[in-house]
mmCIF file with all atom_site columns, C-alpha atoms in Angstrom:
data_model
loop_
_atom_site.group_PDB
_atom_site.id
_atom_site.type_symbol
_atom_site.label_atom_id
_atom_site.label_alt_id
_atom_site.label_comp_id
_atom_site.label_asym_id
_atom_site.label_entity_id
_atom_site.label_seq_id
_atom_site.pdbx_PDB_ins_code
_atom_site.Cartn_x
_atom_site.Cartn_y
_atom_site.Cartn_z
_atom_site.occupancy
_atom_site.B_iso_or_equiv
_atom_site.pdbx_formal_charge
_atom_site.auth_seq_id
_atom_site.auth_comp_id
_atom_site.auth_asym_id
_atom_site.auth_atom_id
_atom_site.pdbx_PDB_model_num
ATOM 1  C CA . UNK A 1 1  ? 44.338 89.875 -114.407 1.00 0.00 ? 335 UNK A CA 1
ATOM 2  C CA . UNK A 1 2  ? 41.912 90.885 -112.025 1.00 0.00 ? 336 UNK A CA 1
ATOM 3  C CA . UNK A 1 3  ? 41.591 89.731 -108.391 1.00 0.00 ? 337 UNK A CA 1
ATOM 4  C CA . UNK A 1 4  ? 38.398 88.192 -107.413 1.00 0.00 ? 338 UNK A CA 1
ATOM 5  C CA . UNK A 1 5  ? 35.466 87.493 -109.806 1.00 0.00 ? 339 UNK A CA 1
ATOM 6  C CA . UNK A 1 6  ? 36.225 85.339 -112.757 1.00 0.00 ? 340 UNK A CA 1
ATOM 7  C CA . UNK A 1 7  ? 35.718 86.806 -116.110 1.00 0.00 ? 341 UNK A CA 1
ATOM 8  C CA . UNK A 1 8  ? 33.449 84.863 -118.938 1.00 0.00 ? 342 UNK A CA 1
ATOM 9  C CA . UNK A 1 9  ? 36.159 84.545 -121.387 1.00 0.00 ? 343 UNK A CA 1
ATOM 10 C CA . UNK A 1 10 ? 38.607 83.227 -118.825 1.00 0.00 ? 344 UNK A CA 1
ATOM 11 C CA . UNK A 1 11 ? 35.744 80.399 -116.977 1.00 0.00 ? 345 UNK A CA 1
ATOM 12 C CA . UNK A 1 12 ? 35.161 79.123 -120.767 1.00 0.00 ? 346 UNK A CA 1
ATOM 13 C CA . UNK A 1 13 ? 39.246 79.224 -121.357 1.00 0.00 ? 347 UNK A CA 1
ATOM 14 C CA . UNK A 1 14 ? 39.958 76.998 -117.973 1.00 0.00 ? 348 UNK A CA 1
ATOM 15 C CA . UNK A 1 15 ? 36.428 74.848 -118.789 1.00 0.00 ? 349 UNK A CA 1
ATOM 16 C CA . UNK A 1 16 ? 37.773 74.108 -122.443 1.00 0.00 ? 350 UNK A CA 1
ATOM 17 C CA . UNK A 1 17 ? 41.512 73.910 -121.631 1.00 0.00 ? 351 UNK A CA 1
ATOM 18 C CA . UNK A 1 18 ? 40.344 71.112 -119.106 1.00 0.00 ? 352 UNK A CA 1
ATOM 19 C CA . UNK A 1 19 ? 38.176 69.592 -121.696 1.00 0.00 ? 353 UNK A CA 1
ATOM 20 C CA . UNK A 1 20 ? 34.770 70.044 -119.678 1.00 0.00 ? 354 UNK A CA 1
ATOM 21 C CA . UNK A 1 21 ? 36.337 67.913 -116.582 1.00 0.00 ? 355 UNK A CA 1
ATOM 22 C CA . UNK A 1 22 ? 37.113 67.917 -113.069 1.00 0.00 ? 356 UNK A CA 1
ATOM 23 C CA . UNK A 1 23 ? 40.721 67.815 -113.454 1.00 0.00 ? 357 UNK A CA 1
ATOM 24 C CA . UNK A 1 24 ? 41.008 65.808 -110.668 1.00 0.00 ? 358 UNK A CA 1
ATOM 25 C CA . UNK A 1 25 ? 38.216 62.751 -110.918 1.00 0.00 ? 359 UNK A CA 1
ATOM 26 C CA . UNK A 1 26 ? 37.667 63.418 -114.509 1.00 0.00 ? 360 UNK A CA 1
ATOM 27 C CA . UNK A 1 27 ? 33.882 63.759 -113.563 1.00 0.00 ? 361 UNK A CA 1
ATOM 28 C CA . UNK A 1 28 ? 31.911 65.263 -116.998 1.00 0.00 ? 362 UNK A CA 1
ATOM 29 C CA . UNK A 1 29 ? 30.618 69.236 -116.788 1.00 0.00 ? 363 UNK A CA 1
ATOM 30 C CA . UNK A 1 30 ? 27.964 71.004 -118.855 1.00 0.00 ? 364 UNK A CA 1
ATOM 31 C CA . UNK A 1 31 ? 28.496 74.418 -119.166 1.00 0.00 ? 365 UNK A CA 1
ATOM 32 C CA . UNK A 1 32 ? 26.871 77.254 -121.658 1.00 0.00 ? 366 UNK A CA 1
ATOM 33 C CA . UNK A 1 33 ? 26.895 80.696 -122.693 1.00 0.00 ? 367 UNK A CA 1
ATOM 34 C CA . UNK A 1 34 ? 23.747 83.098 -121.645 1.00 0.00 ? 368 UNK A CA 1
ATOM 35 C CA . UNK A 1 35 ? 22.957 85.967 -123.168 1.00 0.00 ? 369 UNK A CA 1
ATOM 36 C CA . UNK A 1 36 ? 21.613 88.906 -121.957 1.00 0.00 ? 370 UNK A CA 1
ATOM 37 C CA . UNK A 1 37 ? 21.611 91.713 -124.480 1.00 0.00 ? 371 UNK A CA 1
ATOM 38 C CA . UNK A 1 38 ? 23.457 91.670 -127.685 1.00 0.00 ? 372 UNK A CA 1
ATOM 39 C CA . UNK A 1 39 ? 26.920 92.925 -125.660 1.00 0.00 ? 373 UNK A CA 1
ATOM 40 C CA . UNK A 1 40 ? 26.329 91.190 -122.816 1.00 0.00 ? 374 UNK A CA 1
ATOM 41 C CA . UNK A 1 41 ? 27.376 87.234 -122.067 1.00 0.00 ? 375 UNK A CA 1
ATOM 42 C CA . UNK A 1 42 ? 27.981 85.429 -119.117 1.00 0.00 ? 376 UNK A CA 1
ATOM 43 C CA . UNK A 1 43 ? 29.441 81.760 -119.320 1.00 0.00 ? 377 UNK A CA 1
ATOM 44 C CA . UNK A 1 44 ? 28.152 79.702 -116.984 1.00 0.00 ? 378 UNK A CA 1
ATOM 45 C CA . UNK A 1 45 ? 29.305 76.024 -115.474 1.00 0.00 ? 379 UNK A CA 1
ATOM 46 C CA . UNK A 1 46 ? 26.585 73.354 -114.139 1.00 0.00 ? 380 UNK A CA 1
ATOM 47 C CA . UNK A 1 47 ? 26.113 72.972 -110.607 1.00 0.00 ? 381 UNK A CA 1
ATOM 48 C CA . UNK A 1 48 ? 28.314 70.278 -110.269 1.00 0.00 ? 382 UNK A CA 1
ATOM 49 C CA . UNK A 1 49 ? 31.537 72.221 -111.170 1.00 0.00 ? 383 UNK A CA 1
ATOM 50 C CA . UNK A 1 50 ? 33.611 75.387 -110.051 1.00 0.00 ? 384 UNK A CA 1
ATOM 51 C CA . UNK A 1 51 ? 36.247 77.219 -110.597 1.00 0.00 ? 385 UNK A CA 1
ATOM 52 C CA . UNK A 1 52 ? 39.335 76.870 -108.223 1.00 0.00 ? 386 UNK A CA 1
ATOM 53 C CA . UNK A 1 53 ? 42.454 79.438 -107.486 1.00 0.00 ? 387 UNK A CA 1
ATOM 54 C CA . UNK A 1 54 ? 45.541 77.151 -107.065 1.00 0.00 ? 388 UNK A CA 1
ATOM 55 C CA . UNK A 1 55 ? 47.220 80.049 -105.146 1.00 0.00 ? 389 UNK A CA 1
ATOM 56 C CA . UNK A 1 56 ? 44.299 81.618 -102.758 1.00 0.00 ? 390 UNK A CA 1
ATOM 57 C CA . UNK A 1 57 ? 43.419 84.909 -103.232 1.00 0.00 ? 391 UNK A CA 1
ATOM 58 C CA . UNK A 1 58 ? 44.274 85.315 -99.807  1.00 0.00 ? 392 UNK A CA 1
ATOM 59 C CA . UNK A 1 59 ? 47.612 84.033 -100.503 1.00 0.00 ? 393 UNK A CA 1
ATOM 60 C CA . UNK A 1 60 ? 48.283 86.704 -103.482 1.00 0.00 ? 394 UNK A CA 1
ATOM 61 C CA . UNK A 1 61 ? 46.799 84.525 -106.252 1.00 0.00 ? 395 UNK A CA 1
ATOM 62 C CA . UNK A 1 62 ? 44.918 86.362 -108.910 1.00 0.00 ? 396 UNK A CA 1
ATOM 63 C CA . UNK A 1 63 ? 41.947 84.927 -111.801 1.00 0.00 ? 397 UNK A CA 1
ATOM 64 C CA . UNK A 1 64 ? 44.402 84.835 -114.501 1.00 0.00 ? 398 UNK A CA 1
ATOM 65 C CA . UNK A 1 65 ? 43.929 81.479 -116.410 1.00 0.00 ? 399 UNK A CA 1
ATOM 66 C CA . UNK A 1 66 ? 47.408 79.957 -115.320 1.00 0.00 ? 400 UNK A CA 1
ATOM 67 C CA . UNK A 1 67 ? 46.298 80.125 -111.345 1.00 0.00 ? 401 UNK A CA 1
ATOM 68 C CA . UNK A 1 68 ? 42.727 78.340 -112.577 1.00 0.00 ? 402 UNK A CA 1
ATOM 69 C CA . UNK A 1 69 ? 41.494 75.049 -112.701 1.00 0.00 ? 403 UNK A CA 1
ATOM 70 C CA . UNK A 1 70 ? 37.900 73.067 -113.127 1.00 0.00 ? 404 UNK A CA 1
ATOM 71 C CA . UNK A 1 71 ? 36.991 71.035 -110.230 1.00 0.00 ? 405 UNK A CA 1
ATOM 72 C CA . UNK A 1 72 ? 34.013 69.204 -109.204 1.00 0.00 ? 406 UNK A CA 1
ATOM 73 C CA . UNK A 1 73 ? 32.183 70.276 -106.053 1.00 0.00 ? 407 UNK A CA 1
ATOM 74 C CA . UNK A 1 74 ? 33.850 67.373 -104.604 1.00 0.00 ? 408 UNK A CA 1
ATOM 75 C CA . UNK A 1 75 ? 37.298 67.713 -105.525 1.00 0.00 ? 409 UNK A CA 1
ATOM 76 C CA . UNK A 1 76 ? 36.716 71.690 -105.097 1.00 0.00 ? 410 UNK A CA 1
ATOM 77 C CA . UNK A 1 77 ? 36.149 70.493 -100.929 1.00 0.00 ? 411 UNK A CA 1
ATOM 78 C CA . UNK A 1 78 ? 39.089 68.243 -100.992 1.00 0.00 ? 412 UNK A CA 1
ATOM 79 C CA . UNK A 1 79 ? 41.618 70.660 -102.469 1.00 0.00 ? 413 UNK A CA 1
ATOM 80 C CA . UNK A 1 80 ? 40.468 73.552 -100.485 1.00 0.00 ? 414 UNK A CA 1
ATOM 81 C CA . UNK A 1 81 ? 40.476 71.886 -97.281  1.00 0.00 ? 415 UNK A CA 1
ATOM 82 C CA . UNK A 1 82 ? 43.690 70.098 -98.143  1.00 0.00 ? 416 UNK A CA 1
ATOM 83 C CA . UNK A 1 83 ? 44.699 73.586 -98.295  1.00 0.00 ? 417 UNK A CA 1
ATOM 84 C CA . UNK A 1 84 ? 43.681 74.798 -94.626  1.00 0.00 ? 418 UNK A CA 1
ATOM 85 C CA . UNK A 1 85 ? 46.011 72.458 -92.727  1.00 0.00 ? 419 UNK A CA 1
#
């Protein structure tokens, strides 16, 4: 998989694998698809929820789905700077 940016099909895959929750607190996310022209989608999450690499980019992680997870902004702080130490 690409490094980087996060694909459509791969944010909806980790936001319905983790059954539209942080997978931490369990905290509820609204996501939805937009579209743009009739072959182009994006999926998008709600503010309250992103996307994190278990293995950092920086640390040779990639966007595949098995390095992803959902986390709430709060969790998404915890983890990463649980990460910096």
């Amino acid at each position: 998989m690409t490094q980087g940016r996060i694909n459509s099909k791969i944010r909806e895959q980790v936001f319905l694998r983790s059954c539209g929750r942080c997978l931490d607190c369990g905290l509820i996310c609204a996501a939805y698809w937009q579209i743009y022209k009739p072959s182009v989608m994006h999926f998008y999450l709600n503010k309250t929820h992103e996307i994190h690499h278990i293995i950092s980019l920086k640390d040779g992680g990639g966007s595949s789905l098995d390095n992803l997870i959902l986390l709430c902004l709060e969790c998404h702080s915890k983890y990463t700077h649980q990460n910096k130490k």
